[in-house]
Amino acid sequence: MENLILDGRVVAGNVKDRLKERVATLVNKGVTPCLATILVGDDPSSETYVRMKGNACEKIGIKSMRIHLPKETTTEELLEKINELNADETVHGILLQHPVPSHIDERKAFEAIDIHKDVDGVTSLGYGQTAFGFGKYPSCTPAAIMEILDYYNIPVEGKHAVVIGRSPILGKPVSALLLNKNATVTTCHSRTTNLADVVKLGDIVVAAVGKPKFIQGNWIKKGAVVLDAGYNKGNIGDVDYDACLENASAITPVPGGVGPVTISMLLKHTVDAAEEMINK
Amino acid sequence: MENLILDGRVVAGNVKDRLKERVATLVNKGVTPCLATILVGDDPSSETYVRMKGNACEKIGIKSMRIHLPKETTTEELLEKINELNADETVHGILLQHPVPSHIDERKAFEAIDIHKDVDGVTSLGYGQTAFGFGKYPSCTPAAIMEILDYYNIPVEGKHAVVIGRSPILGKPVSALLLNKNATVTTCHSRTTNLADVVKLGDIVVAAVGKPKFIQGNWIKKGAVVLDAGYNKGNIGDVDYDACLENASAITPVPGGVGPVTISMLLKHTVDAAEEMINK
């Protein structure tokens, strides 16, 4: 079967190209879009992610304000820092890298981020607005999945989309976005019985479980579109790629699929937020 | 086939019985729980609904503050009234009866309701919190559906729930609540293709379309549980009740099913909100 490999690097490049001009316009008006990233503690993968995001900002002219707090930081200290960034008019977006150390109330910290600066789409308010169809900054990986579908002109309306995973930043918001694009949406998770049969219903399958090669080839309906939001140790996705290739009409690889587009969505939201702020 | 008729009047009676004692305790502490209802204009069914809700409050000792605004009320005037009620410490819950006249920005009005008083579950923040598992006052009809399932000990975990409808106060929140109870959830709507086949997947079927007798008997899997949230002119549900009885193991009638429990949830949320306020 002829497969279309959904190339996230191409999609991300396209997004970033369109952003450069908008950044230049903002800078001409005296505003440099700025993303503040907060890293708490010394988790090496978190450090890598934050650095990648910061570097991606700088490459297209977005200022990267990198805040690194010690792992002993308390919830109150973190909230104080977030409130400071909420009040800082030079900051347009705030990203709190997760997971934070376990003694911190992560949800409370997320919820403290001002909705106008929640470019990573982590607040319950942002999620609710997205689900109701007027959210400005959906969570970045779900936004990336929609961007890939859009870039490759893959129809969503009337399709049956099956999302495996229900996390607040991935499974839930991608289900909401697909529903808003008129897909029939089934959300599955660890308590789903007959997962293989349910996945087989999907014209569009989104894997967001966080388990390497979890989605098997024979679960995929012939001709389905497979989007792998997994990113497990060793650059391995949630999908058994080679096996799923047999049945999928289109599929995202890992790496080079959803990942790069996710970062480009973060940049786009930061630029959107900067434009919103000067148009207020 | 033996069917269980899910009697909403019994469930609602049970909820209200438990509330009476809580209301008495609050009154003893000097606090009378108070629900403010806002009706804009003269739509006869809206007047009836608001009156039913107010009367139900009074029957169990909740104060009903009934605000009736003329149909010419502007969005700004409505927002002003909502803000006044937000600030009024004697008011614990605010219900804006919808639909409001078409010249009013209904979403803006809903969003203005303080989250602590959003006992009808209409704000995007309340929805997001509900979907993330820490919402206090989910939309009342979805809460009623969960209460009925709970009262009759109908298992939800691992079941496939099919929700037909995706409105912000019904289809979306009931999908979220079922998902949080570990159902696999499929949300359908007007753009769903092969609706009959999709409904047939459901161990639990929630009808929330607003079209009389829309759900056909042969769409229902043998042994499925059917919950009819429809309430169309002439007391007719969204489900073709007699035909669905053939296949359903349990079903809510209309009237006397989801409707009465919906009102009891509104009362419960108002009492919850009054307790929250004195415990602050």
Coordinates of C-alpha atoms in Angstrom, one line a residue:
Chain A
M1 CA 0.0 0.0 0.0
E2 CA 1.2 3.5 -0.9
N3 CA 1.8 5.5 2.3
L4 CA 2.1 9.1 2.9
I5 CA 4.7 9.9 5.5
L6 CA 3.6 13.0 7.3
D7 CA 6.8 15.0 7.6
G8 CA 6.7 17.2 10.7
R9 CA 9.8 19.0 9.8
V10 CA 8.2 20.3 6.6
V11 CA 5.1 21.4 8.4
A12 CA 7.1 23.1 11.2
G13 CA 9.3 24.8 8.6
N14 CA 6.2 26.1 6.9
V15 CA 4.8 27.5 10.2
K16 CA 8.1 29.1 11.1
D17 CA 8.5 30.7 7.7
R18 CA 5.1 32.4 8.1
L19 CA 6.1 33.5 11.7
K20 CA 9.3 35.3 10.7
E21 CA 7.5 38.1 8.9
R22 CA 5.1 38.6 11.8
V23 CA 8.0 38.7 14.3
A24 CA 9.7 41.3 12.1
T25 CA 6.5 43.5 12.0
L26 CA 6.3 43.3 15.8
V27 CA 9.9 44.2 16.2
N28 CA 9.4 47.2 13.9
K29 CA 6.7 48.3 16.2
G30 CA 9.1 48.1 19.2
V31 CA 7.8 44.8 20.6
T32 CA 10.0 41.7 20.7
P33 CA 7.8 38.6 21.4
C34 CA 9.1 36.9 24.5
L35 CA 8.5 33.4 25.8
A36 CA 9.4 32.9 29.5
T37 CA 10.3 29.2 30.3
I38 CA 10.4 28.0 33.8
L39 CA 12.4 24.9 34.7
V40 CA 12.4 23.6 38.3
G41 CA 15.1 21.2 39.2
D42 CA 17.7 19.4 37.2
D43 CA 15.9 16.6 35.3
P44 CA 18.2 16.2 32.2
S45 CA 15.4 15.5 29.7
S46 CA 13.4 18.5 31.0
E47 CA 16.6 20.6 30.6
T48 CA 17.0 19.4 27.0
Y49 CA 13.3 20.2 26.2
V50 CA 13.5 23.7 27.6
R51 CA 16.8 24.4 25.8
M52 CA 15.3 23.2 22.5
K53 CA 12.3 25.4 23.0
G54 CA 14.4 28.4 23.9
N55 CA 16.7 27.9 21.0
A56 CA 13.8 27.5 18.6
C57 CA 12.5 30.9 19.8
E58 CA 15.7 32.7 19.3
K59 CA 16.1 31.3 15.8
I60 CA 13.1 33.2 14.6
G61 CA 13.6 36.3 16.6
I62 CA 11.5 35.5 19.7
K63 CA 13.2 36.5 23.0
S64 CA 13.7 33.5 25.2
M65 CA 13.7 34.4 28.9
R66 CA 15.0 31.2 30.7
I67 CA 14.2 30.9 34.4
H68 CA 15.9 28.0 36.2
L69 CA 14.7 27.4 39.8
P70 CA 16.4 25.0 42.2
K71 CA 14.7 21.7 42.8
E72 CA 13.9 22.8 46.4
T73 CA 11.6 25.5 45.2
T74 CA 8.2 25.5 47.0
T75 CA 4.8 25.8 45.4
E76 CA 4.5 29.3 46.9
E77 CA 7.9 30.4 45.5
L78 CA 6.9 29.0 42.1
L79 CA 3.5 30.8 42.2
E80 CA 5.3 34.0 43.1
K81 CA 7.5 33.7 40.1
I82 CA 4.5 33.0 37.8
N83 CA 2.7 36.0 39.2
E84 CA 5.8 38.1 38.5
L85 CA 5.8 36.9 34.9
N86 CA 2.1 37.5 34.6
A87 CA 2.6 41.1 35.6
D88 CA 5.7 41.6 33.3
E89 CA 4.5 43.4 30.2
T90 CA 7.6 42.4 28.3
V91 CA 6.6 38.7 28.6
H92 CA 4.0 37.4 26.2
G93 CA 4.0 33.7 26.9
I94 CA 4.8 31.5 29.9
L95 CA 5.8 27.9 29.7
L96 CA 6.2 25.9 32.9
Q97 CA 8.2 22.8 32.0
H98 CA 6.6 19.6 33.4
P99 CA 6.9 17.4 35.3
V100 CA 7.9 19.7 38.3
P101 CA 9.4 18.1 41.4
S102 CA 6.8 16.0 43.2
H103 CA 6.5 18.2 46.3
I104 CA 5.1 21.0 44.1
D105 CA 1.4 21.4 43.4
E106 CA 1.7 21.3 39.6
R107 CA -1.9 21.9 38.9
K108 CA -2.0 24.9 41.2
A109 CA 1.1 26.3 39.4
F110 CA -0.5 25.7 35.9
E111 CA -3.7 27.3 37.0
A112 CA -1.8 30.5 38.1
I113 CA -0.7 31.2 34.6
D114 CA -2.6 34.2 33.1
I115 CA -4.9 33.0 30.4
H116 CA -3.5 35.6 28.0
K117 CA 0.0 34.1 28.5
D118 CA -1.0 30.5 28.6
V119 CA 0.6 29.8 25.2
D120 CA 1.3 26.2 26.2
G121 CA -2.4 25.5 26.8
V122 CA -2.2 24.1 30.3
T123 CA -4.9 25.9 32.3
S124 CA -8.3 24.4 32.8
L125 CA -9.7 27.7 31.5
G126 CA -7.7 27.5 28.3
Y127 CA -8.9 23.9 27.8
G128 CA -12.5 24.9 28.5
Q129 CA -12.3 27.8 26.0
T130 CA -10.7 25.4 23.4
A131 CA -13.4 22.8 23.9
F132 CA -16.1 25.5 23.5
G133 CA -14.5 26.7 20.3
F134 CA -13.1 30.1 21.3
G135 CA -9.8 29.2 22.9
K136 CA -6.8 31.1 21.6
Y137 CA -4.0 28.7 22.6
P138 CA -4.8 25.1 22.7
S139 CA -2.2 22.7 24.1
C140 CA 0.7 22.6 21.7
T141 CA 0.8 18.9 20.7
P142 CA -2.9 18.8 20.0
A143 CA -2.5 22.0 18.0
A144 CA 0.4 20.4 16.1
I145 CA -1.7 17.3 15.2
M146 CA -4.4 19.6 13.8
E147 CA -1.8 21.6 11.9
I148 CA -0.4 18.4 10.3
L149 CA -3.9 17.3 9.2
D150 CA -4.5 20.7 7.8
Y151 CA -1.2 21.0 6.0
Y152 CA -1.7 17.6 4.2
N153 CA -5.4 18.4 3.5
I154 CA -6.6 15.3 5.4
P155 CA -10.3 15.5 5.8
V156 CA -11.6 15.4 9.4
E157 CA -15.3 16.2 9.1
G158 CA -17.5 13.1 9.4
K159 CA -14.5 10.9 10.1
H160 CA -14.3 8.6 13.1
A161 CA -11.2 9.8 15.1
V162 CA -10.0 7.5 17.9
V163 CA -7.7 9.1 20.5
I164 CA -5.8 6.8 22.8
G165 CA -5.0 8.7 25.9
R166 CA -6.9 11.3 28.1
S167 CA -4.3 13.6 29.6
P168 CA -5.1 17.2 30.2
I169 CA -2.5 18.4 27.7
L170 CA -2.9 15.7 25.0
G171 CA -5.8 13.2 24.9
K172 CA -8.5 15.6 26.1
P173 CA -7.6 18.6 24.1
V174 CA -6.9 16.7 20.9
S175 CA -10.3 15.0 21.3
A176 CA -11.9 18.4 21.7
L177 CA -10.2 19.9 18.6
L178 CA -11.1 16.9 16.4
L179 CA -14.7 17.2 17.7
N180 CA -14.8 20.9 16.8
K181 CA -13.7 20.0 13.3
N182 CA -16.7 17.7 13.1
A183 CA -15.1 14.3 13.6
T184 CA -16.9 11.7 15.5
V185 CA -14.5 11.2 18.4
T186 CA -13.8 8.2 20.6
T187 CA -11.5 8.7 23.6
C188 CA -9.8 5.5 24.9
H189 CA -7.5 4.9 27.8
S190 CA -6.0 2.3 30.1
R191 CA -9.5 1.1 31.3
T192 CA -10.8 0.7 27.8
T193 CA -11.8 -2.9 27.1
N194 CA -11.2 -4.4 23.6
L195 CA -8.8 -1.5 22.8
A196 CA -7.8 -3.2 19.5
D197 CA -11.4 -3.3 18.3
V198 CA -12.0 0.3 19.3
V199 CA -8.8 1.5 17.6
K200 CA -9.9 -0.4 14.5
L201 CA -13.0 2.0 14.2
G202 CA -10.7 4.9 13.6
D203 CA -10.3 6.6 10.2
I204 CA -7.9 8.9 12.2
V205 CA -5.9 7.4 15.1
V206 CA -4.1 9.6 17.6
A207 CA -1.7 7.8 19.9
A208 CA -1.0 9.6 23.1
V209 CA -0.4 6.9 25.7
G210 CA 3.3 7.3 26.5
K211 CA 4.1 3.6 26.0
P212 CA 6.7 2.7 23.4
K213 CA 5.3 0.8 20.3
F214 CA 2.0 0.2 22.1
I215 CA -0.3 0.6 19.1
Q216 CA -0.1 -2.6 17.0
G217 CA -0.2 -2.8 13.3
N218 CA -3.3 -5.1 13.2
W219 CA -5.3 -2.6 15.3
I220 CA -5.2 -0.1 12.4
K221 CA -8.0 0.0 9.9
K222 CA -6.9 -0.3 6.2
G223 CA -6.4 3.3 5.0
A224 CA -6.5 5.0 8.4
V225 CA -4.4 8.1 9.2
V226 CA -2.1 7.5 12.2
L227 CA -0.7 10.4 14.3
D228 CA 1.9 9.4 16.9
A229 CA 2.2 11.9 19.7
G230 CA 4.3 9.6 21.8
Y231 CA 7.9 10.4 22.6
N232 CA 9.4 7.8 24.7
K233 CA 13.0 7.2 25.7
G234 CA 15.3 6.5 22.8
N235 CA 13.1 8.5 20.3
I236 CA 10.5 5.8 20.1
G237 CA 6.9 6.6 19.5
D238 CA 3.7 5.1 20.9
V239 CA 3.0 3.4 17.6
D240 CA 4.7 0.3 16.2
Y241 CA 5.6 2.2 13.1
D242 CA 6.7 -0.5 10.7
A243 CA 3.7 -2.7 11.5
C244 CA 1.3 0.2 11.3
L245 CA 2.7 1.3 7.9
E246 CA 1.1 -1.9 6.4
N247 CA -2.4 -0.6 7.0
A248 CA -2.1 3.2 7.4
S249 CA -2.7 5.5 4.4
A250 CA -0.7 8.2 6.1
I251 CA 1.5 8.2 9.3
T252 CA 3.8 10.5 11.3
P253 CA 7.2 9.1 12.1
V254 CA 9.0 9.5 15.4
P255 CA 11.2 11.5 15.4
G256 CA 10.3 14.1 12.8
G257 CA 6.6 13.9 13.1
V258 CA 4.4 15.6 15.7
G259 CA 7.4 16.7 17.8
P260 CA 8.8 19.5 15.6
V261 CA 5.4 20.9 14.9
T262 CA 4.6 21.0 18.6
I263 CA 7.5 23.4 19.1
S264 CA 6.4 25.5 16.1
M265 CA 2.9 25.8 17.7
L266 CA 4.5 27.1 20.9
L267 CA 6.3 29.8 18.8
K268 CA 3.1 30.6 16.9
H269 CA 1.1 31.0 20.1
T270 CA 3.8 33.3 21.6
V271 CA 3.7 35.5 18.5
D272 CA -0.1 35.5 18.6
A273 CA 0.0 36.6 22.2
A274 CA 2.4 39.4 21.5
E275 CA 0.1 40.6 18.7
E276 CA -2.9 40.4 21.0
M277 CA -1.2 42.4 23.6
I278 CA -0.3 45.3 21.3
N279 CA -3.8 45.2 19.8
K280 CA -5.4 45.5 23.2
Chain B
M1 CA -36.7 -8.6 27.7
E2 CA -36.9 -7.4 31.3
N3 CA -36.3 -3.7 31.5
L4 CA -35.4 -1.4 34.3
I5 CA -37.2 1.9 34.1
L6 CA -34.9 4.5 35.6
D7 CA -37.2 6.6 37.7
G8 CA -35.9 10.2 37.9
R9 CA -38.5 11.2 40.5
V10 CA -37.2 8.6 42.9
V11 CA -33.6 9.7 42.3
A12 CA -34.5 13.3 42.7
G13 CA -36.5 12.6 45.9
N14 CA -33.5 10.8 47.3
V15 CA -31.2 13.8 46.5
K16 CA -33.6 16.3 48.0
D17 CA -34.1 14.3 51.2
R18 CA -30.4 14.4 51.7
L19 CA -30.3 18.1 51.1
K20 CA -33.0 19.1 53.6
E21 CA -30.8 18.3 56.5
R22 CA -27.8 20.2 55.1
V23 CA -30.1 23.2 54.5
A24 CA -31.3 23.1 58.1
T25 CA -27.7 23.0 59.3
L26 CA -26.9 26.0 57.2
V27 CA -29.9 27.9 58.4
N28 CA -29.0 27.1 62.0
K29 CA -25.6 28.8 61.3
G30 CA -27.5 31.8 60.0
V31 CA -27.0 31.2 56.3
T32 CA -30.0 30.6 54.0
P33 CA -28.7 29.1 50.7
C34 CA -29.9 31.4 47.9
L35 CA -30.2 30.8 44.2
A36 CA -30.6 33.8 42.0
T37 CA -32.3 33.1 38.7
I38 CA -32.2 35.6 35.9
L39 CA -34.8 35.5 33.2
V40 CA -34.5 38.0 30.3
G41 CA -37.7 38.5 28.2
D42 CA -41.0 36.7 28.2
D43 CA -40.5 33.4 26.5
P44 CA -43.3 31.3 28.1
S45 CA -41.3 28.0 28.3
S46 CA -38.3 29.9 29.9
E47 CA -40.7 31.5 32.4
T48 CA -42.1 28.0 33.2
Y49 CA -38.6 26.5 33.7
V50 CA -37.4 29.4 35.9
R51 CA -40.6 29.2 38.0
M52 CA -40.2 25.4 38.4
K53 CA -36.6 25.9 39.6
G54 CA -37.5 28.7 42.0
N55 CA -40.4 26.6 43.5
A56 CA -38.1 23.6 43.8
C57 CA -35.7 25.8 45.8
E58 CA -38.3 27.0 48.2
K59 CA -39.7 23.6 48.8
I60 CA -36.5 22.5 50.5
G61 CA -35.7 25.8 52.2
I62 CA -33.4 27.4 49.6
K63 CA -34.2 31.1 49.0
S64 CA -35.2 31.8 45.4
M65 CA -34.2 35.3 44.3
R66 CA -36.0 35.8 41.0
I67 CA -34.8 38.5 38.7
H68 CA -36.9 39.2 35.6
L69 CA -35.3 41.7 33.1
P70 CA -37.2 43.1 30.1
K71 CA -36.5 41.6 26.7
E72 CA -34.8 44.9 25.6
T73 CA -32.0 44.4 28.2
T74 CA -28.6 45.0 26.6
T75 CA -25.6 42.7 27.1
E76 CA -24.0 45.5 29.3
E77 CA -27.0 45.8 31.5
L78 CA -27.1 42.0 31.9
L79 CA -23.4 41.9 32.8
E80 CA -24.0 44.6 35.3
K81 CA -26.7 42.6 37.0
I82 CA -24.5 39.5 37.0
N83 CA -21.6 41.4 38.5
E84 CA -24.0 42.7 41.2
L85 CA -25.0 39.2 42.1
N86 CA -21.4 38.0 42.0
A87 CA -20.6 40.6 44.7
D88 CA -23.7 39.9 46.8
E89 CA -22.7 37.7 49.7
T90 CA -26.2 36.5 50.3
V91 CA -26.3 34.9 46.8
H92 CA -24.7 31.5 46.5
G93 CA -25.7 30.4 43.1
I94 CA -26.5 32.2 39.8
L95 CA -28.6 30.8 37.0
L96 CA -29.0 32.6 33.8
Q97 CA -32.0 31.0 32.0
H98 CA -31.2 30.4 28.4
P99 CA -31.8 31.1 25.6
V100 CA -31.5 34.9 26.2
P101 CA -32.9 37.2 23.5
S102 CA -30.7 37.0 20.4
H103 CA -29.3 40.6 20.6
I104 CA -27.5 39.6 23.9
D105 CA -24.0 38.0 23.8
E106 CA -25.1 34.9 25.8
R107 CA -21.6 33.4 26.0
K108 CA -20.2 36.7 27.4
A109 CA -23.0 36.7 30.0
F110 CA -22.3 33.1 31.0
E111 CA -18.6 33.7 31.3
A112 CA -19.2 36.7 33.6
I113 CA -20.7 34.4 36.3
D114 CA -18.3 33.9 39.2
I115 CA -16.9 30.4 39.2
H116 CA -17.9 30.0 42.9
K117 CA -21.5 30.8 42.0
D118 CA -21.7 28.9 38.6
V119 CA -24.0 26.2 40.1
D120 CA -25.5 25.6 36.6
G121 CA -22.1 24.8 35.1
V122 CA -22.2 27.1 32.2
T123 CA -18.8 28.8 32.2
S124 CA -15.8 27.5 30.1
L125 CA -13.7 27.5 33.3
G126 CA -16.3 25.3 35.1
Y127 CA -16.3 23.0 32.1
G128 CA -12.5 22.8 32.0
Q129 CA -12.3 22.1 35.7
T130 CA -14.9 19.4 35.4
A131 CA -13.1 17.8 32.4
F132 CA -9.8 17.9 34.4
G133 CA -11.6 16.2 37.3
F134 CA -11.7 18.9 39.9
G135 CA -14.8 20.9 38.9
K136 CA -17.3 21.5 41.7
Y137 CA -20.4 22.2 39.7
P138 CA -20.8 20.4 36.4
S139 CA -23.6 21.3 34.2
C140 CA -26.8 20.0 35.8
T141 CA -28.2 17.6 33.2
P142 CA -24.9 15.8 32.9
A143 CA -24.6 15.7 36.7
A144 CA -28.2 14.2 36.7
I145 CA -27.2 11.5 34.3
M146 CA -24.3 10.5 36.5
E147 CA -26.5 10.6 39.6
I148 CA -29.0 8.2 37.9
L149 CA -26.3 5.8 36.9
D150 CA -24.9 5.9 40.4
Y151 CA -28.3 5.5 42.2
Y152 CA -29.1 2.4 40.1
N153 CA -25.5 1.0 40.5
I154 CA -25.0 0.9 36.8
P155 CA -21.4 0.2 36.1
V156 CA -19.6 2.8 33.9
E157 CA -15.9 1.8 34.1
G158 CA -14.7 0.0 30.9
K159 CA -18.1 0.5 29.3
H160 CA -18.4 2.1 25.9
A161 CA -20.6 5.2 26.3
V162 CA -22.0 6.9 23.2
V163 CA -23.1 10.5 23.6
I164 CA -25.3 12.0 20.8
G165 CA -24.9 15.7 21.0
R166 CA -22.0 18.1 21.7
S167 CA -23.5 21.2 23.3
P168 CA -21.5 23.1 26.0
I169 CA -24.1 22.3 28.6
L170 CA -24.9 18.7 27.7
G171 CA -23.0 16.6 25.2
K172 CA -19.5 17.9 26.0
P173 CA -19.8 17.8 29.8
V174 CA -21.5 14.4 30.0
S175 CA -18.8 13.0 27.7
A176 CA -16.2 14.4 30.1
L177 CA -18.0 13.0 33.2
L178 CA -18.3 9.6 31.7
L179 CA -14.7 9.6 30.6
N180 CA -13.6 10.6 34.2
K181 CA -15.6 7.5 35.4
N182 CA -13.4 5.4 33.1
A183 CA -15.9 4.8 30.3
T184 CA -14.6 4.7 26.7
V185 CA -16.5 7.7 25.3
T186 CA -17.7 8.4 21.7
T187 CA -19.2 11.8 21.0
C188 CA -21.5 12.0 18.0
H189 CA -23.3 14.9 16.4
S190 CA -25.1 16.1 13.3
R191 CA -22.0 15.5 11.1
T192 CA -21.5 11.9 12.3
T193 CA -21.8 9.4 9.4
N194 CA -23.4 6.0 10.1
L195 CA -24.9 7.3 13.3
A196 CA -26.9 4.1 13.7
D197 CA -23.8 2.0 13.6
V198 CA -22.0 4.2 16.1
V199 CA -24.9 4.3 18.6
K200 CA -24.9 0.5 18.3
L201 CA -21.5 0.4 19.9
G202 CA -22.8 1.9 23.1
D203 CA -23.2 -0.1 26.3
I204 CA -24.5 3.3 27.6
V205 CA -26.3 5.7 25.2
V206 CA -26.9 9.3 26.1
A207 CA -29.3 11.2 23.8
A208 CA -28.8 14.9 23.9
V209 CA -29.8 16.0 20.4
G210 CA -33.0 18.0 21.0
K211 CA -34.9 16.2 18.2
P212 CA -38.1 14.3 19.2
K213 CA -37.9 10.5 19.0
F214 CA -34.7 10.8 17.0
I215 CA -32.9 7.7 18.4
Q216 CA -34.4 4.6 16.9
G217 CA -35.0 1.3 18.6
N218 CA -32.9 -0.7 16.2
W219 CA -29.9 1.6 16.9
I220 CA -29.7 0.3 20.4
K221 CA -27.4 -2.7 21.3
K222 CA -29.2 -5.5 23.1
G223 CA -28.8 -4.8 26.8
A224 CA -27.7 -1.2 26.5
V225 CA -28.6 1.5 29.1
V226 CA -30.4 4.5 27.5
L227 CA -30.5 7.9 29.1
D228 CA -32.7 10.4 27.4
A229 CA -31.7 14.0 28.1
G230 CA -34.1 15.3 25.4
Y231 CA -37.0 17.5 26.4
N232 CA -38.9 18.5 23.3
K233 CA -42.3 20.2 22.9
G234 CA -45.1 18.1 24.3
N235 CA -42.9 16.3 26.8
I236 CA -41.3 14.1 24.2
G237 CA -37.8 12.8 24.6
D238 CA -35.0 12.4 22.0
V239 CA -35.5 8.6 22.2
D240 CA -38.2 6.6 20.5
Y241 CA -39.0 5.1 23.9
D242 CA -41.3 2.3 23.0
A243 CA -39.0 1.0 20.3
C244 CA -35.8 1.4 22.4
L245 CA -37.5 -0.5 25.3
E246 CA -37.2 -3.6 23.1
N247 CA -33.4 -3.6 23.3
A248 CA -32.5 -1.6 26.3
S249 CA -31.8 -3.2 29.7
A250 CA -32.5 0.1 31.4
I251 CA -34.0 3.4 30.2
T252 CA -35.1 6.8 31.4
P253 CA -38.6 7.9 30.5
V254 CA -39.6 11.4 29.4
P255 CA -41.1 13.0 31.5
G256 CA -40.0 11.6 34.9
G257 CA -36.4 10.6 33.9
V258 CA -33.5 13.0 33.6
G259 CA -35.5 16.2 34.0
P260 CA -36.4 16.0 37.7
V261 CA -32.9 14.9 38.6
T262 CA -31.5 17.9 36.7
I263 CA -33.4 20.3 39.0
S264 CA -32.3 18.4 42.1
M265 CA -28.6 18.8 41.0
L266 CA -29.2 22.5 40.7
L267 CA -30.4 22.5 44.3
K268 CA -27.5 20.4 45.4
H269 CA -25.0 22.7 43.8
T270 CA -26.5 25.7 45.4
V271 CA -26.3 24.0 48.9
D272 CA -22.7 23.0 48.1
A273 CA -21.9 26.6 47.2
A274 CA -23.4 27.9 50.4
E275 CA -21.4 25.4 52.4
E276 CA -18.2 26.3 50.5
M277 CA -18.8 30.0 51.2
I278 CA -19.1 29.6 55.0
N279 CA -16.1 27.2 55.1
K280 CA -13.9 29.7 53.2

